[in-house]
CSV table of C-alpha atoms in Angstrom, one decimal:
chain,number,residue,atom,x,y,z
I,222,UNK,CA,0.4,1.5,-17.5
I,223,UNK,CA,1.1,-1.1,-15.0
I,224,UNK,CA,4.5,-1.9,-13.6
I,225,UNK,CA,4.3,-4.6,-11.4
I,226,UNK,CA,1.8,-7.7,-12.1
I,227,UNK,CA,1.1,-10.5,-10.2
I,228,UNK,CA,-0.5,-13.7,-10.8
I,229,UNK,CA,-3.0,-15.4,-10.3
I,230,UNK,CA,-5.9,-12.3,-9.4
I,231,UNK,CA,-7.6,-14.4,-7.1
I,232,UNK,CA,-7.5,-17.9,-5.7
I,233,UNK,CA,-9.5,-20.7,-4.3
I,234,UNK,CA,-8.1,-23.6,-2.8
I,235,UNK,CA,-9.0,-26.1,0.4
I,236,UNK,CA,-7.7,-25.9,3.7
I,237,UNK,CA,-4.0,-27.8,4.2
I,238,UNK,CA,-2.8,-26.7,1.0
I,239,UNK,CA,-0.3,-24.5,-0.6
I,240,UNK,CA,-0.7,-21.3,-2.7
I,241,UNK,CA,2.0,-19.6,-5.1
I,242,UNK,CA,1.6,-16.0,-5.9
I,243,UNK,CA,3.9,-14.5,-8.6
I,244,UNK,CA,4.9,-10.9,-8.1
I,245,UNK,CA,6.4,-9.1,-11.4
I,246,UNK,CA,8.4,-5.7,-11.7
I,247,UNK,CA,7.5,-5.0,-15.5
I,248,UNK,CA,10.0,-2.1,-16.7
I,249,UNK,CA,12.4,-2.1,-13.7
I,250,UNK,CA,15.1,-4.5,-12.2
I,251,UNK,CA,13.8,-4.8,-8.4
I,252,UNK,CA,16.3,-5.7,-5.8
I,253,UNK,CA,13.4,-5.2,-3.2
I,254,UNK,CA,9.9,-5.9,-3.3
I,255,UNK,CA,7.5,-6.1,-0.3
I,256,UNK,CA,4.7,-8.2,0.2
I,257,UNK,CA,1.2,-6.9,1.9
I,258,UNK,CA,-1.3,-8.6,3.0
I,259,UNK,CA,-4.8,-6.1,3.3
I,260,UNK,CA,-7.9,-7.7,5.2
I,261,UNK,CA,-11.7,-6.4,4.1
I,262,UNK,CA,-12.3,-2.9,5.2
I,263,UNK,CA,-8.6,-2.5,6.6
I,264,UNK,CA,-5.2,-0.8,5.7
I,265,UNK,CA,-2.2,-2.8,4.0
I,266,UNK,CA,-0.4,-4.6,6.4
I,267,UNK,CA,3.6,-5.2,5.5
I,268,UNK,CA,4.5,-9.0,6.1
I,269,UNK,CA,7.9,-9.3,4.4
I,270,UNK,CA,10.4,-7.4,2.0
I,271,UNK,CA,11.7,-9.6,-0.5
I,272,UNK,CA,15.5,-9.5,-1.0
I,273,UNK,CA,17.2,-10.6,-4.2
I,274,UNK,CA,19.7,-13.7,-3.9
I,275,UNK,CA,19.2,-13.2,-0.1
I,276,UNK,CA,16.4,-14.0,2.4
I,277,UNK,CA,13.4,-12.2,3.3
I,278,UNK,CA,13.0,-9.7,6.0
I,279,UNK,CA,10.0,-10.6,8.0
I,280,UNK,CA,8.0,-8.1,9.8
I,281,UNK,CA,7.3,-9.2,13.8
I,282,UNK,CA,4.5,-11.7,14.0
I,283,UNK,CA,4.8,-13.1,10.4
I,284,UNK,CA,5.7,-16.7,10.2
I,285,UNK,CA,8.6,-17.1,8.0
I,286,UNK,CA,8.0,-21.3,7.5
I,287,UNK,CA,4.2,-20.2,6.7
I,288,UNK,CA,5.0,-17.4,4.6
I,289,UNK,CA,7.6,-18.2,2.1
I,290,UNK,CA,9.2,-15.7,-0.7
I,291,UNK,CA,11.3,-16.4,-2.9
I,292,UNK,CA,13.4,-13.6,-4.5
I,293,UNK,CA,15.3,-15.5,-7.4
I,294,UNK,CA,15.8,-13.1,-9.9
I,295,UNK,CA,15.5,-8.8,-10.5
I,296,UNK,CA,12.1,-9.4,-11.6
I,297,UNK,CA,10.2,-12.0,-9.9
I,298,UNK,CA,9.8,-12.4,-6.2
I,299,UNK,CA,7.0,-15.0,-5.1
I,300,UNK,CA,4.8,-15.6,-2.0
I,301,UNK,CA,3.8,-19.4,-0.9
I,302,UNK,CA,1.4,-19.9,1.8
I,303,UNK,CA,2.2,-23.2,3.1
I,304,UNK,CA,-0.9,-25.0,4.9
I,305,UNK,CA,-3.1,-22.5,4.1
I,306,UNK,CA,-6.1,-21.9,6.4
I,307,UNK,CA,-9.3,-19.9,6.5
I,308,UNK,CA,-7.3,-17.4,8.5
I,309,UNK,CA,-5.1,-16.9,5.5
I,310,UNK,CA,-8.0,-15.9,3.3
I,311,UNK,CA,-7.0,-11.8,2.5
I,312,UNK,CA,-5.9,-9.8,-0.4
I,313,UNK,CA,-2.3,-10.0,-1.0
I,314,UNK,CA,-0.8,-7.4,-3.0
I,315,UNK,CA,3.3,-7.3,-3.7
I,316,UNK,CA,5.4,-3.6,-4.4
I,317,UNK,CA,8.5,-2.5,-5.8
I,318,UNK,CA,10.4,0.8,-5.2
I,319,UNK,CA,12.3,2.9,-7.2
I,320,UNK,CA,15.4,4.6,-6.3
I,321,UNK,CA,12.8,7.9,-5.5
I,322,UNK,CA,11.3,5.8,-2.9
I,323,UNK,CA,8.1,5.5,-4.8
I,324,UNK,CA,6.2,2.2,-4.7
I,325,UNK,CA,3.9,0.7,-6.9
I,326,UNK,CA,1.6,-2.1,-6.5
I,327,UNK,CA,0.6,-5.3,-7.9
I,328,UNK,CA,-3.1,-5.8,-8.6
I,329,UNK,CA,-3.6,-7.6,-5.6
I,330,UNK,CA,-4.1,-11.3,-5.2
I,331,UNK,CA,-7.3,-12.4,-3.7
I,332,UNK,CA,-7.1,-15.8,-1.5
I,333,UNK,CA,-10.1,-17.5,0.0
I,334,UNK,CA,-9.0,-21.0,1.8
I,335,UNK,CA,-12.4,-23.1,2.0
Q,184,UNK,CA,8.2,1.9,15.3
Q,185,UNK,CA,6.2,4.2,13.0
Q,186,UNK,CA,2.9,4.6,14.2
Q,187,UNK,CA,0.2,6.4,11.3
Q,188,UNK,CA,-2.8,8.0,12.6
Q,189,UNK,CA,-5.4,8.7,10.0
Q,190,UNK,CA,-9.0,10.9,10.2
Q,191,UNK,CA,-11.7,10.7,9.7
Q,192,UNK,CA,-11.9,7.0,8.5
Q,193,UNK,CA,-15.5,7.6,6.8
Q,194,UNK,CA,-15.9,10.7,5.0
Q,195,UNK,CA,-19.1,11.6,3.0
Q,196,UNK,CA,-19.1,15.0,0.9
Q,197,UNK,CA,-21.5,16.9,-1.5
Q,198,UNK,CA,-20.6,16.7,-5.1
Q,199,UNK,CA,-18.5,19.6,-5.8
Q,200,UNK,CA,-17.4,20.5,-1.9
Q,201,UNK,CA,-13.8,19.6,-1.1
Q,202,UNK,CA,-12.7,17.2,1.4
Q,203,UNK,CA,-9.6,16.8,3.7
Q,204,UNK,CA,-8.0,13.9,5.2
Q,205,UNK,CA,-5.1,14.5,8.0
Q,206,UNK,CA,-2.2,11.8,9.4
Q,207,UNK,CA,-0.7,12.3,11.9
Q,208,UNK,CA,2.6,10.1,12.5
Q,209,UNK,CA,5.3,9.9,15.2
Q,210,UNK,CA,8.7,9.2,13.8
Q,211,UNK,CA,10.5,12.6,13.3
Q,212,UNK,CA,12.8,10.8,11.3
Q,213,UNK,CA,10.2,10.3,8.7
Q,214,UNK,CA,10.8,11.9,5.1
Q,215,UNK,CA,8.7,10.8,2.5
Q,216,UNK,CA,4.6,11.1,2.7
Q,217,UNK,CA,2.8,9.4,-0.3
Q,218,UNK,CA,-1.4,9.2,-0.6
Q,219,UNK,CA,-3.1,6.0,-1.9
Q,220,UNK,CA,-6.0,5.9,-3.8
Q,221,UNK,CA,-7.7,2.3,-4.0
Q,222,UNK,CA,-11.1,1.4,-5.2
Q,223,UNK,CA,-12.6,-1.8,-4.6
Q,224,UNK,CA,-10.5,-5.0,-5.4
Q,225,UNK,CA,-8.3,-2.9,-6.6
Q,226,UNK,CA,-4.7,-2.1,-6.0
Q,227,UNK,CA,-3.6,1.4,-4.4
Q,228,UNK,CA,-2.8,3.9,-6.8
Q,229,UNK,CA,-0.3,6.9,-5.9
Q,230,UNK,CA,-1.9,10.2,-6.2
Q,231,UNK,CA,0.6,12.8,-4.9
Q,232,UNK,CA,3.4,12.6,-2.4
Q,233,UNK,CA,5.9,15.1,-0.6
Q,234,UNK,CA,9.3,15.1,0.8
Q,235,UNK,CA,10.1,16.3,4.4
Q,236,UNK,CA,12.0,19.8,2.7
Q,237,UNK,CA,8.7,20.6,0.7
Q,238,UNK,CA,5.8,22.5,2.9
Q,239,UNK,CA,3.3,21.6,0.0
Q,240,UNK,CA,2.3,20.4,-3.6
Q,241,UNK,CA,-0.6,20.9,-5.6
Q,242,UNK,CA,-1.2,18.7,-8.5
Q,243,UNK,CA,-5.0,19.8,-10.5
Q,244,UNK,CA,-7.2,19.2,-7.8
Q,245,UNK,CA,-5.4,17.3,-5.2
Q,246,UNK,CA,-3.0,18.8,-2.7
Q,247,UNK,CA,-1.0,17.6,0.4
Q,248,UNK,CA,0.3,20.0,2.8
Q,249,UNK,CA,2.8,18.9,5.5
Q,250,UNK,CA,3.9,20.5,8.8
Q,251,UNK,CA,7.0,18.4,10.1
Q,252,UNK,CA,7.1,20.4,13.2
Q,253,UNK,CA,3.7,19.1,14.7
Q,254,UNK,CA,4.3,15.9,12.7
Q,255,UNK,CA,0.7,16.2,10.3
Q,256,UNK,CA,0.3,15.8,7.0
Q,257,UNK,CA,-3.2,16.4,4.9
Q,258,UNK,CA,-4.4,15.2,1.5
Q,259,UNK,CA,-7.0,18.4,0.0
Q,260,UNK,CA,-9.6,17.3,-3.3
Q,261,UNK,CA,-11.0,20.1,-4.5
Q,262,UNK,CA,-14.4,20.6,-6.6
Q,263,UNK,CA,-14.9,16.4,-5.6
Q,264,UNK,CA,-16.9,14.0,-8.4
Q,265,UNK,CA,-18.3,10.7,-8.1
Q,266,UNK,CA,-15.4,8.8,-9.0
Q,267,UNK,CA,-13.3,10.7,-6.0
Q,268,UNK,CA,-15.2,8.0,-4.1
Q,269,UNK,CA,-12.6,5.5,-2.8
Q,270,UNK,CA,-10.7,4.6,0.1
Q,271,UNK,CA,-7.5,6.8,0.4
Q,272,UNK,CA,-4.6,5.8,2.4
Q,273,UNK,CA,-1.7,7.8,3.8
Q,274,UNK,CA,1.8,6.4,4.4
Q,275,UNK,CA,4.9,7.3,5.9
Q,276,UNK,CA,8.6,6.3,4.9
Q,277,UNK,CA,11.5,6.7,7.5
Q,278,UNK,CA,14.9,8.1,5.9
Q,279,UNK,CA,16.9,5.5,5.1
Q,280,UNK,CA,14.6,3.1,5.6
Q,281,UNK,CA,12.4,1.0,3.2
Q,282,UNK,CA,9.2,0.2,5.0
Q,283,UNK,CA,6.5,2.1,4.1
Q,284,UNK,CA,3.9,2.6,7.2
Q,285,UNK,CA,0.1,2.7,6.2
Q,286,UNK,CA,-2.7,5.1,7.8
Q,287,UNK,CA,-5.9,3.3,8.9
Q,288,UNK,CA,-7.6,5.1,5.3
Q,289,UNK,CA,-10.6,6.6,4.6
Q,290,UNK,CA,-13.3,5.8,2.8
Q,291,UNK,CA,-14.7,8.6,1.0
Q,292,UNK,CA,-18.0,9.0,-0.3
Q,293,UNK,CA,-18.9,11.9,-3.3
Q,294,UNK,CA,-22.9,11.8,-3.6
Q,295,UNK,CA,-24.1,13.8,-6.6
């Protein structure tokens, strides 16, 4: 069964706003969680790994102040796009590890910005 | 950093016939392989994987061999079916790192 959720599956919201995507670990206490973001017809793309109690570790060229994660407790780590533009629009998909450096993904988030 | 080559990126096979997907990836550091399976809107799903001091593992009709010398690694299907078809991704982890480091994937295409 699954092991990591994420809410909401799929978004639609205008230009200029903000999103909040919920990222889960189900049966396990996550101290890290990544965040992906997967364009049509491309691979997943790392933009941050989400830290628990501490900040985010960005990968080069994400924006931190457009990207936000939140990593408040062992089993919930969120992503906020903040001004959110048709650019953003992608699949966004969160993953946990285990201590045998297996991941496992969320069902994937699916943003479209009008 | 990491760089993941993956090939073919489009794969079509004959129901039955086995196909094979290679990566190729740069960091000789690297120690953990896994393979993705993802259908459409859906999330990737781990089919096998392999460790840096394992030469191969065969689980039903999926395999992955891995030659760290030349720095390749390849996912076999055996005896393919329709529902094979999907887009399969190869990654690479670097020891005592956390970021995983995604092949371009391939789709692959079983036609009955």
């Amino acid at each position: 069964g699954a092991v990591v959720s994420q809410h909401p599956s799929w978004v639609i919201c205008k230009s200029g706003t903000s999103v909040k995507i919920e990222c889960r670990s189900l049966d396990f206490q996550a101290t890290t969680m990544f965040w992906y973001r997967q364009f049509p017809k491309q691979s997943l793309m790392l933009m941050a790994t989400s830290n628990e109690g501490s900040k985010a570790t960005y990968e080069q060229g994400v924006e931190k102040d457009k990207f936000l994660i939140n990593h408040a407790s062992l089993t919930l780590s969120t992503l906020t796009v903040t001004s959110a533009h048709p650019e953003d629009s992608s699949f966004y998909i969160c993953s946990r590890r285990e201590t045998t450096d297996t991941q496992y993904f969320g069902p994937g988030t699916r943003l479209t910005v009008l | 950093g990491e760089n993941v080559e993956q090939h073919p990126s489009t794969l079509s096979v004959q129901e039955g016939d086995s196909a094979v997907i290679k990566c190729t990836y740069s960091d000789s550091a690297s120690n953990y392989f896994p393979w993705y399976k993802q259908e459409l809107g859906k999330r990737p799903q781990l089919i096998i994987d392999i460790r840096s001091n394992v030469g191969e593992k065969k689980d039903q009709r999926i395999a992955v061999t891995l030659n760290k010398t030349a720095k390749h690694f390849s996912l076999h299907i055996t005896e393919t079916q329709p529902e094979d078809s999907a887009v399969y991704f190869c990654a690479v982890l670097k020891a005592a790192g956390n970021k995983l480091t995604f092949g371009g994937g391939t789709r692959v295409l079983v036609k009955p």
